[in-house]
mmCIF file of C-alpha atoms and ligand atoms in Angstrom:
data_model
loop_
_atom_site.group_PDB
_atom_site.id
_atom_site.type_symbol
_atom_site.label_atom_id
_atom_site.label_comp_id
_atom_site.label_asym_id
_atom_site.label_seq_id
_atom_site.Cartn_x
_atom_site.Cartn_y
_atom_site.Cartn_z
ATOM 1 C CA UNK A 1 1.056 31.134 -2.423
ATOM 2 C CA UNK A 2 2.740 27.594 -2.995
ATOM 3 C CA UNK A 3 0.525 24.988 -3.415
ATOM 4 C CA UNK A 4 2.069 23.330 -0.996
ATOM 5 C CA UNK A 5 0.789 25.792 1.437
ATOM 6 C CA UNK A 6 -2.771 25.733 1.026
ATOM 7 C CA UNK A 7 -4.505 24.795 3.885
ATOM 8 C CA UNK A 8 -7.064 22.403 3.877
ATOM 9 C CA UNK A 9 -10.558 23.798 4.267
ATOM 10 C CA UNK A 10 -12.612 23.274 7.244
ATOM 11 C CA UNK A 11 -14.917 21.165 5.586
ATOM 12 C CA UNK A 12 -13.104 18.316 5.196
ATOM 13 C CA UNK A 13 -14.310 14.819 4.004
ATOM 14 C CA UNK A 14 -15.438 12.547 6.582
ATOM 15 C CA UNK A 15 -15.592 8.731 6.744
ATOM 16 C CA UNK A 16 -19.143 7.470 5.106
ATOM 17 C CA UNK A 17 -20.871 4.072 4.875
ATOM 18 C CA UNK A 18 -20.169 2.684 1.316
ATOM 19 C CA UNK A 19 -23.048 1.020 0.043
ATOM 20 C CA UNK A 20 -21.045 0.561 -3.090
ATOM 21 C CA UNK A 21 -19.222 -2.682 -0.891
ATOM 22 C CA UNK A 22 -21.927 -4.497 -1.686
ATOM 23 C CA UNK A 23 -20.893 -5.970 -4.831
ATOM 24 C CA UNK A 24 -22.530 -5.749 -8.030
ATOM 25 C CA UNK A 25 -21.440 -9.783 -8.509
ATOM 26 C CA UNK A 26 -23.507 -10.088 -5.178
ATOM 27 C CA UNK A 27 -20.118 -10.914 -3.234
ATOM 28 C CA UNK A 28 -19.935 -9.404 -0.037
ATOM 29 C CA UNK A 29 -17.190 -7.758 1.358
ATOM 30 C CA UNK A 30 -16.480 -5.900 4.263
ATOM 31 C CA UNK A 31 -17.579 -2.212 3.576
ATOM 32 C CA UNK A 32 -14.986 0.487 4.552
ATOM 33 C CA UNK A 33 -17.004 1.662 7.853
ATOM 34 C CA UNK A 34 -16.293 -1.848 8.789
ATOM 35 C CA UNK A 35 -12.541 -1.827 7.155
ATOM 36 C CA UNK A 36 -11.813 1.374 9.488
ATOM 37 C CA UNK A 37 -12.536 -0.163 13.024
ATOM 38 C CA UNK A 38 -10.904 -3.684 11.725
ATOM 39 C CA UNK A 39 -7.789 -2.562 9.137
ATOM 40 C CA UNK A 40 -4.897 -0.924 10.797
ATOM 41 C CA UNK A 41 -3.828 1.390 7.657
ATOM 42 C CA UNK A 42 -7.717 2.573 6.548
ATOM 43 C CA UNK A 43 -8.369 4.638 9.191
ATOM 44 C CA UNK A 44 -7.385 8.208 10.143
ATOM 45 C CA UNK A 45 -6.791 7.557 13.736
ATOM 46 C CA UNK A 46 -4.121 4.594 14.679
ATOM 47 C CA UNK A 47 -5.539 1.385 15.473
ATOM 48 C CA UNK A 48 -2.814 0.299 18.162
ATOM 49 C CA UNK A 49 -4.943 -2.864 19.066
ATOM 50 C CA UNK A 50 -5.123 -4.255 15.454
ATOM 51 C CA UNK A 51 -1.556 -5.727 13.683
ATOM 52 C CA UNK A 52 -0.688 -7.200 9.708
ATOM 53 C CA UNK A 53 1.801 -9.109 8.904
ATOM 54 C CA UNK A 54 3.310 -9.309 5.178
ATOM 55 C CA UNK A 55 3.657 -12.248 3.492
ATOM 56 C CA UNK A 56 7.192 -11.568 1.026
ATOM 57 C CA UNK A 57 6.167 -13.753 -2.233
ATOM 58 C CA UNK A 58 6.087 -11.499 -4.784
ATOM 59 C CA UNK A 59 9.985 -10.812 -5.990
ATOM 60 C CA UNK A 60 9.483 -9.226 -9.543
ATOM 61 C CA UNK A 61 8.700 -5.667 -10.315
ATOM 62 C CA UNK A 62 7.531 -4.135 -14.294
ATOM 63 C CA UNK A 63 8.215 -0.186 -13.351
ATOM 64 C CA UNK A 64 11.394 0.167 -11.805
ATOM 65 C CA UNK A 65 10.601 3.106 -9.987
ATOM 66 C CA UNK A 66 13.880 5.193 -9.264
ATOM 67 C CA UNK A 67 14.065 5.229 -5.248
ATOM 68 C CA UNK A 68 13.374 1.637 -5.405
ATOM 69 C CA UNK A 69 16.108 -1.201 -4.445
ATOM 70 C CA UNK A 70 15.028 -4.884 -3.878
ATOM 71 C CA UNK A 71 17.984 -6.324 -2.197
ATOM 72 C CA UNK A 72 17.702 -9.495 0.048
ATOM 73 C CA UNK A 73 18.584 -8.548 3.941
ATOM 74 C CA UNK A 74 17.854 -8.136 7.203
ATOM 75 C CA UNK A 75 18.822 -4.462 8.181
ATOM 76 C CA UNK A 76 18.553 -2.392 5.222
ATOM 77 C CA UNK A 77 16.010 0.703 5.581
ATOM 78 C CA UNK A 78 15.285 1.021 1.640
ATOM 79 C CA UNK A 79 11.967 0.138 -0.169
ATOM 80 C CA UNK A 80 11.263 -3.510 -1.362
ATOM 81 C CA UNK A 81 14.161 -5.091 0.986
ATOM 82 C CA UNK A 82 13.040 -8.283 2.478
ATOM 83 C CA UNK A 83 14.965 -10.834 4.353
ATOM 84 C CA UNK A 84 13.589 -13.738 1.982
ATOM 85 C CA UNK A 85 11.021 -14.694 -0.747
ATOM 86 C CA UNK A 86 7.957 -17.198 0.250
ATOM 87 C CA UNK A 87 5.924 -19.280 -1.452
ATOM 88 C CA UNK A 88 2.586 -18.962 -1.341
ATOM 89 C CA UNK A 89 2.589 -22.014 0.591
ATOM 90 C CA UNK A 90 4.760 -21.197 3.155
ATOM 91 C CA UNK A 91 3.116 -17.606 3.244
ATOM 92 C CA UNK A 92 0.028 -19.340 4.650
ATOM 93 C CA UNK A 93 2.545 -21.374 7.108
ATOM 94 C CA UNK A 94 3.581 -17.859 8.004
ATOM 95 C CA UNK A 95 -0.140 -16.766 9.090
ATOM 96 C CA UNK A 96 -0.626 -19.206 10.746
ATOM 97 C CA UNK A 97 2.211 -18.744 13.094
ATOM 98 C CA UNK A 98 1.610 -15.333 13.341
ATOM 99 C CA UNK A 99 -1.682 -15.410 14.306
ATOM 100 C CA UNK A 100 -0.992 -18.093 17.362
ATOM 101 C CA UNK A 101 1.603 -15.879 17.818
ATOM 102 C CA UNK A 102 -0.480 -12.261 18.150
ATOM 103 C CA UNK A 103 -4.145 -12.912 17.516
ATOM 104 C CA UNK A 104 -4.199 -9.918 17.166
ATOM 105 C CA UNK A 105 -3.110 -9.626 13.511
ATOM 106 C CA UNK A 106 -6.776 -8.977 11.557
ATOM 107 C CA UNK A 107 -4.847 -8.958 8.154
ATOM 108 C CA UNK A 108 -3.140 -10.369 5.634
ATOM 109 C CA UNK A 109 -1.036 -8.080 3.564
ATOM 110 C CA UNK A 110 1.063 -8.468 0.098
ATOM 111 C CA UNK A 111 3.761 -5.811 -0.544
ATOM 112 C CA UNK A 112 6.097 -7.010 -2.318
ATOM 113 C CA UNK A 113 9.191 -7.027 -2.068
ATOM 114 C CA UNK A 114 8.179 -6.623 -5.816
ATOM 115 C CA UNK A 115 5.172 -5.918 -7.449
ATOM 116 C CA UNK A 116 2.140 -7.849 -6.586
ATOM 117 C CA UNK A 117 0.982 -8.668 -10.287
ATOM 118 C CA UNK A 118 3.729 -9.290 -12.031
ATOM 119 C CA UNK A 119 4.141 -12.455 -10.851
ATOM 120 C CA UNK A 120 0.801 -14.975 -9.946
ATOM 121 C CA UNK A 121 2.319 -15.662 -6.828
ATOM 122 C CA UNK A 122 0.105 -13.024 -4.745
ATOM 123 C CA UNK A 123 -3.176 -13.597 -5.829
ATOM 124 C CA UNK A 124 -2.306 -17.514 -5.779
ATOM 125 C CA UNK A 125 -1.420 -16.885 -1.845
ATOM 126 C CA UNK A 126 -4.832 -14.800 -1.243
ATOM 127 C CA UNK A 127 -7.199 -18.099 -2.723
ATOM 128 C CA UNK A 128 -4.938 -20.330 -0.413
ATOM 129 C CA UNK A 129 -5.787 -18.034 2.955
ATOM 130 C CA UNK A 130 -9.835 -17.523 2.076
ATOM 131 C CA UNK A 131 -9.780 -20.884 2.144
ATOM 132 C CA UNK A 132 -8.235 -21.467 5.689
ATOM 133 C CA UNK A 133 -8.565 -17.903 7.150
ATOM 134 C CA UNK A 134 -11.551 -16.496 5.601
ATOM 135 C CA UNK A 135 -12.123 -13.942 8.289
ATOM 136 C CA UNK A 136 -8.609 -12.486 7.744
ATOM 137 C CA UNK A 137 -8.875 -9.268 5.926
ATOM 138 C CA UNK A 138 -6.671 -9.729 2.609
ATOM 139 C CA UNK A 139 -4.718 -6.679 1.366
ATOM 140 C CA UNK A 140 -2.888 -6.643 -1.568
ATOM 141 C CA UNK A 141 -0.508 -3.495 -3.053
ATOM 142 C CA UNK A 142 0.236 -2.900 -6.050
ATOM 143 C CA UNK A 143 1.950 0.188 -8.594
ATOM 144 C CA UNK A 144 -1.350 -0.558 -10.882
ATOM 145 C CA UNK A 145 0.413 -1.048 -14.333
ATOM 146 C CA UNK A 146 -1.743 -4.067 -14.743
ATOM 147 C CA UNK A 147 -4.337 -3.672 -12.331
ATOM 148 C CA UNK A 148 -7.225 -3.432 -15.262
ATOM 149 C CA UNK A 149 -5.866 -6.945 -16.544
ATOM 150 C CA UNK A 150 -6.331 -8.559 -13.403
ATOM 151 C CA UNK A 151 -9.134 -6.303 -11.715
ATOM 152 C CA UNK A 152 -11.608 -9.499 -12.424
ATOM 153 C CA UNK A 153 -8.731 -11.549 -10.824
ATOM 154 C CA UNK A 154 -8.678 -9.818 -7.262
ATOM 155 C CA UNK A 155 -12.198 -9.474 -7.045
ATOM 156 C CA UNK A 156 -12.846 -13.122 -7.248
ATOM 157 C CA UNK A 157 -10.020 -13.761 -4.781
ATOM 158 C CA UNK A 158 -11.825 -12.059 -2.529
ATOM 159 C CA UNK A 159 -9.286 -9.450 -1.604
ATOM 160 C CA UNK A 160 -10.733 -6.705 0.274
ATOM 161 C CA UNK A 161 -8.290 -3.698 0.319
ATOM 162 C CA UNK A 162 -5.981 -2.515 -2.146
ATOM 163 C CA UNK A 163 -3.261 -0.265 -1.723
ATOM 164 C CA UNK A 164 -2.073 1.489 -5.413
ATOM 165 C CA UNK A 165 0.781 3.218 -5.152
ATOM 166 C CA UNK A 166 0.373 6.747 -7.519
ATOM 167 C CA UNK A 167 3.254 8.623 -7.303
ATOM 168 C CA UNK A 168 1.802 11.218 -10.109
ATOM 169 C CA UNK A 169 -1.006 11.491 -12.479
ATOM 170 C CA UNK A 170 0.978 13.673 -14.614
ATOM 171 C CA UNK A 171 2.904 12.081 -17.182
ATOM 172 C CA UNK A 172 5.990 14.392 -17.097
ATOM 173 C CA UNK A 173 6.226 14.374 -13.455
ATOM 174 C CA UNK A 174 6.180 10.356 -13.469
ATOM 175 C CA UNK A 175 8.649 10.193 -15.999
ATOM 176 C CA UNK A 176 11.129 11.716 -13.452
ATOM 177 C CA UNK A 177 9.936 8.528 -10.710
ATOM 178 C CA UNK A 178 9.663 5.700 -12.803
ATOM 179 C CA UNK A 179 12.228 4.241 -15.055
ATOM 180 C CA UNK A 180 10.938 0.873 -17.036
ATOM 181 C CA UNK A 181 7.383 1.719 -17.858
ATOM 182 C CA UNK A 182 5.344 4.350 -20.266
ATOM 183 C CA UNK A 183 4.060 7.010 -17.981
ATOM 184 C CA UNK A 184 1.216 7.624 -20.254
ATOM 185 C CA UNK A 185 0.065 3.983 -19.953
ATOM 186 C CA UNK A 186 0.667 3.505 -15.734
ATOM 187 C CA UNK A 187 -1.325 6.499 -14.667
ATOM 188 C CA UNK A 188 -4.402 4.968 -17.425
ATOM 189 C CA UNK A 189 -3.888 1.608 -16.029
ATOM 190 C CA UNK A 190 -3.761 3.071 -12.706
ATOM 191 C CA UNK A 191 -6.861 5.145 -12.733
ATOM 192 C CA UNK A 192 -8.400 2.715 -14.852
ATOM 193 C CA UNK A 193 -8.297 -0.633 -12.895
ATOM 194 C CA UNK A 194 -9.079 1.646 -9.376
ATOM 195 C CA UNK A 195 -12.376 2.403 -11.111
ATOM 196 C CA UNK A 196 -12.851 -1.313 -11.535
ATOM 197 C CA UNK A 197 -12.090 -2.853 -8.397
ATOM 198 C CA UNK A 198 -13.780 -0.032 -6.684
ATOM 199 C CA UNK A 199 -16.874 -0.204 -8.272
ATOM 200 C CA UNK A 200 -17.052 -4.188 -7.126
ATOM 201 C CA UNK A 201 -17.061 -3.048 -3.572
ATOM 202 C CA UNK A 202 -12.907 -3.389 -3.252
ATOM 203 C CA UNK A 203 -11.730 -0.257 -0.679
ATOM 204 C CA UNK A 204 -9.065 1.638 -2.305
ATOM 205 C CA UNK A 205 -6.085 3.254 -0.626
ATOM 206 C CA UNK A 206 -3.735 4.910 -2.742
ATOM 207 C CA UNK A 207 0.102 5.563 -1.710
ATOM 208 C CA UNK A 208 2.103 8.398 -3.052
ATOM 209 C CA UNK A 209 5.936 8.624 -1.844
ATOM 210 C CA UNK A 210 6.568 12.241 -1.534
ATOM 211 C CA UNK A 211 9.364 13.728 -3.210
ATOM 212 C CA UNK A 212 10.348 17.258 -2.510
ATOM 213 C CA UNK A 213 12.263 18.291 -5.551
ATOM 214 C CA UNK A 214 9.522 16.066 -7.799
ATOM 215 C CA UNK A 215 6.214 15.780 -6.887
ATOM 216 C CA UNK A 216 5.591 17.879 -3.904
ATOM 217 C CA UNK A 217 3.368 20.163 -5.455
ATOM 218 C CA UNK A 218 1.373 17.943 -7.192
ATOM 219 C CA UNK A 219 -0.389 16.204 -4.208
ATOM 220 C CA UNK A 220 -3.714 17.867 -4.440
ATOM 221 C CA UNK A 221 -3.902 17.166 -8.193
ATOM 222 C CA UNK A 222 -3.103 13.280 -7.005
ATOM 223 C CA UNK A 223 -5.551 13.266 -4.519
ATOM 224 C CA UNK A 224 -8.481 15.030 -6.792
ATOM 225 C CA UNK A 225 -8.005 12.316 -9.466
ATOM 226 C CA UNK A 226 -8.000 9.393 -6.797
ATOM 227 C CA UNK A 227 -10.761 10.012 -5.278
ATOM 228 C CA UNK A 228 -12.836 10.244 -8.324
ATOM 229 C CA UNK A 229 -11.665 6.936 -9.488
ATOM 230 C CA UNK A 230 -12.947 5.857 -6.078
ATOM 231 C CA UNK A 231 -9.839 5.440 -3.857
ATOM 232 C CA UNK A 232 -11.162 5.845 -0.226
ATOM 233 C CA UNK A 233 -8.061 6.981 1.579
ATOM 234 C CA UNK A 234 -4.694 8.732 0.816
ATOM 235 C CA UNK A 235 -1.453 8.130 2.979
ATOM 236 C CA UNK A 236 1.451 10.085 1.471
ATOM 237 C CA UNK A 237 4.781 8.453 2.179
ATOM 238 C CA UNK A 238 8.499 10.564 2.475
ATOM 239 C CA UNK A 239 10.736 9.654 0.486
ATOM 240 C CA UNK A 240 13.865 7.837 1.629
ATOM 241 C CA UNK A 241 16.551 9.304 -0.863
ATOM 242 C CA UNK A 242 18.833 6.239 -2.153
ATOM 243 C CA UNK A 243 19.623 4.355 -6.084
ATOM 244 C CA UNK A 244 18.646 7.178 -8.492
ATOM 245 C CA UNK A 245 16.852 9.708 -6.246
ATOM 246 C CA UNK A 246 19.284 9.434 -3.744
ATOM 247 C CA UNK A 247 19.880 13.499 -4.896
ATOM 248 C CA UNK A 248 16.791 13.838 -3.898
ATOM 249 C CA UNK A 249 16.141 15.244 0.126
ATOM 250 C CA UNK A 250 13.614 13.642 2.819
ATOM 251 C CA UNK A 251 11.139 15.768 3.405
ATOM 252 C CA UNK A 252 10.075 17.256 6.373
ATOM 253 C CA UNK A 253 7.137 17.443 9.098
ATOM 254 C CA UNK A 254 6.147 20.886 8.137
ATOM 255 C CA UNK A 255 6.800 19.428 4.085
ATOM 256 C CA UNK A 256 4.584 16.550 4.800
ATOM 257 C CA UNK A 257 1.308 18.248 6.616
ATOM 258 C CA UNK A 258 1.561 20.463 4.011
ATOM 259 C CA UNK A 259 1.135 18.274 1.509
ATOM 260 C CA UNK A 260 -0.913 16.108 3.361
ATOM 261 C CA UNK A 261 -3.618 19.419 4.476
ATOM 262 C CA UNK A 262 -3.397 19.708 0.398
ATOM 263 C CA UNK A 263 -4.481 16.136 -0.130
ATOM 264 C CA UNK A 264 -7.363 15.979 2.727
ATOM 265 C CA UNK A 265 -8.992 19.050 0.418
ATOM 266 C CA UNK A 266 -10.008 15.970 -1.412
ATOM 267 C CA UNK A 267 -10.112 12.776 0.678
ATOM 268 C CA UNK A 268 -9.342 11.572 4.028
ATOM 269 C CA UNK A 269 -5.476 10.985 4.745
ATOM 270 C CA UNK A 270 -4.097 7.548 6.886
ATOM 271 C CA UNK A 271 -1.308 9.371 9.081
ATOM 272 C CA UNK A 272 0.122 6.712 11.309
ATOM 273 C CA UNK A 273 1.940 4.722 8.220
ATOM 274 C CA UNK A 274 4.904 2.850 9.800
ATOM 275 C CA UNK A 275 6.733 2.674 6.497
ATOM 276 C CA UNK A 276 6.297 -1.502 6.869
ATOM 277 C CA UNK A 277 9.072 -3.652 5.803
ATOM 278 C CA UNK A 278 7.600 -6.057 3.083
ATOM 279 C CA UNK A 279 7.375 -9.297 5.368
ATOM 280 C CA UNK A 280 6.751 -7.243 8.542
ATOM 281 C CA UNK A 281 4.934 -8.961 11.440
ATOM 282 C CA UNK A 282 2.559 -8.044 14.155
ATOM 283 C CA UNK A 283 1.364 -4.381 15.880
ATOM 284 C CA UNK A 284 2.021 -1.231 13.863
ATOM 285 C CA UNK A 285 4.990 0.210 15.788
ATOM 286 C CA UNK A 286 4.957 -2.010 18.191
ATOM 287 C CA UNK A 287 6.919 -5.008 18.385
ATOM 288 C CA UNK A 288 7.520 -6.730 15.099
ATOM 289 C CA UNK A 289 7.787 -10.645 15.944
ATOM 290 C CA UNK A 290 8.936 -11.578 11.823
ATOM 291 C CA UNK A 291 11.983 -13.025 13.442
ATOM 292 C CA UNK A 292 9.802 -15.492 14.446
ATOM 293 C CA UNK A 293 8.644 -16.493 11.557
ATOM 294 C CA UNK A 294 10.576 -15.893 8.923
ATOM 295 C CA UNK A 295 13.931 -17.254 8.723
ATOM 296 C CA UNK A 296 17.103 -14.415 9.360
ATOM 297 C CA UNK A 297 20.419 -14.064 10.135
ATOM 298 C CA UNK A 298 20.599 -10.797 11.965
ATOM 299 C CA UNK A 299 18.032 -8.528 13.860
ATOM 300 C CA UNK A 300 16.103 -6.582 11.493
ATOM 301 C CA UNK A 301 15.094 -2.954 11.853
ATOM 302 C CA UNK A 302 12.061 -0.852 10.495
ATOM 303 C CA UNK A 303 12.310 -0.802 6.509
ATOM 304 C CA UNK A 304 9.966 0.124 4.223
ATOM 305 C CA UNK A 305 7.746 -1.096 1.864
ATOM 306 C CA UNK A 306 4.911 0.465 -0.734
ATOM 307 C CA UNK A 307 2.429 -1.375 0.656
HETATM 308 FE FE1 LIG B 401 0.271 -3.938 4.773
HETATM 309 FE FE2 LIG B 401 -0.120 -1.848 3.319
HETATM 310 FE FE3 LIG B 401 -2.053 -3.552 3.681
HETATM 311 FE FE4 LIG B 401 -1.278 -2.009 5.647
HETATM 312 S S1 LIG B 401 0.973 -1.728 5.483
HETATM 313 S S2 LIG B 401 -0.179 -3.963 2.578
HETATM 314 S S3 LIG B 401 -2.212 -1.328 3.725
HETATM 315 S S4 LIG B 401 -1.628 -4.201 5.773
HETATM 316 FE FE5 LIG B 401 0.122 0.323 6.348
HETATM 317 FE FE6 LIG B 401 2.627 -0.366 6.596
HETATM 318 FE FE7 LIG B 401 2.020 2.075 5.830
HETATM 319 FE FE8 LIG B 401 1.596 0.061 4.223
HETATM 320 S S5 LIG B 401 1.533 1.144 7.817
HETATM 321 S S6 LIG B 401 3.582 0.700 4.873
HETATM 322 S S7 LIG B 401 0.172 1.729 4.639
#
């Protein structure tokens, strides 16, 4: 039998308090029982009364990942496209609009267009809203190449969920996703700096973009390895074939509960992911108000981000 095709067993992993939120540094944070009523992506079930919105201010990437393009516009449905770059100021301007706008909206997300930590411009924009919004939920994502650097970094800006994107844990099946970084050193990093932030009370989601011809039947091995570094929750992405996998194929429903019933062997799965463009704005699938706060030219339609 393909591994794909194991089925999950009927024992799966449930939702638990986390007494672990309770940071050692004595900072609180909100525990994941709390994150899954309040967050819209750390739940299993879809939270249609709870909405995000993405604040666009981090435009540099350090991987280079192989499905990735980070063009500027308002219509593309490709990973990392935004209509603009913010600064962290005007990021802040942004939730502030958005929130008079859908009150809704319990948090704060960064997802790119690039990656959050290679430029300071994310964790510069998550001080700025504790300090005005401190109830907001702040949710950063990241690939994790330099999560361990910065681990102390996010903790003490408060952010409360982090998203890092693991696409494989072994190094000759990331070698065939990512382009511009030692696959070796990302999955360490990445394991590495999800132990840390974890084990300050951070909740950990981790993303994995599923790739038929690549990584398909390496899901469960993922999701074993996350979930002993101390990720919470998985949400497994399809891949939208374009730039250097665009010879790779989208995989299917029956393709993605497979992999997901592999993953949930292991740790709970988020299934409602809306594939968020990086500076989207309001309900998850519902109406996305971004015009209205960001500046475009044209109507924009659902694109994707890692977040
Ligand atoms: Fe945004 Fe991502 Fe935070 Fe959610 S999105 S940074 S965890 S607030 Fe959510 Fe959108 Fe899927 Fe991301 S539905 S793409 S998982």
């Amino acid at each position: 039998m393909n591994k794909m095709q194991v089925r999950a067993q009927d024992s799966k992993p449930e939702f638990s308090s986390d007494a672990a939120a309770r940071s050692p540094s004595g900072m609180a944070r909100r525990t994941f029982t709390e994150l899954t009523n309040a967050h819209p992506c750390f739940a299993k079930g879809s939270k249609p009364n709870k909405g995000r919105i993405h604040l666009p201010v981090s435009p540099g990437c350090n991987i280079s990942c192989r499905f990735c393009d980070r063009k500027r516009d308002d219509v593309t449905q490709a990973p990392g496209v935004s209509s603009s770059i913010v600064t962290p100021e005007e990021a802040v301007g942004a939730l502030r609009r958005a929130l008079e706008l859908c009150p809704e909206i319990t948090v704060a997300g960064i997802a790119g267009s690039g990656e959050s930590l290679a430029t300071p411009y994310a964790l510069e924009t998550f001080r700025l809203i504790e300090r005005e919004f401190p109830d907001i939920i702040k949710c950063m994502s990241t690939n994790g190449l330099l999560l361990p650097q910065y681990a102390d970094e996010i903790i003490a800006a408060k952010v409360d969920t982090l998203t890092v994107t693991v696409n494989a844990v072994a190094p000759e099946i990331l070698a065939q996703i990512v382009d511009g970084a030692d696959p070796d050193v990302l999955i360490r990093n990445q394991l590495a700096g999800i132990r840390a932030v974890t084990a300050a009370g951070v909740t950990v989601k981790v993303n994995t973009v599923l790739i038929p011809e690549i990584n398909a039947d390496h899901i469960a091995a993922i999701a074993k390895k996350i979930s002993k570094a101390g990720a919470k929750i998985y949400n497994i992405i399809p891949l939208i074939p374009q730039k250097e996998l665009a010879w790779c194929s989208a995989p299917g429903c029956a393709e993605i509960n497979a992999a997901r019933a592999a993953a949930e062997q292991y740790i709970p799965v988020f299934r409602h992911c809306q594939r968020c463009r990086a500076d989207a704005a309001g309900m998850l699938g519902g109406t996305d108000i971004s015009r209205q706060i960001y500046a475009r030219t044209i109507n924009a339609e659902n694109t994707f981000s890692h977040g």
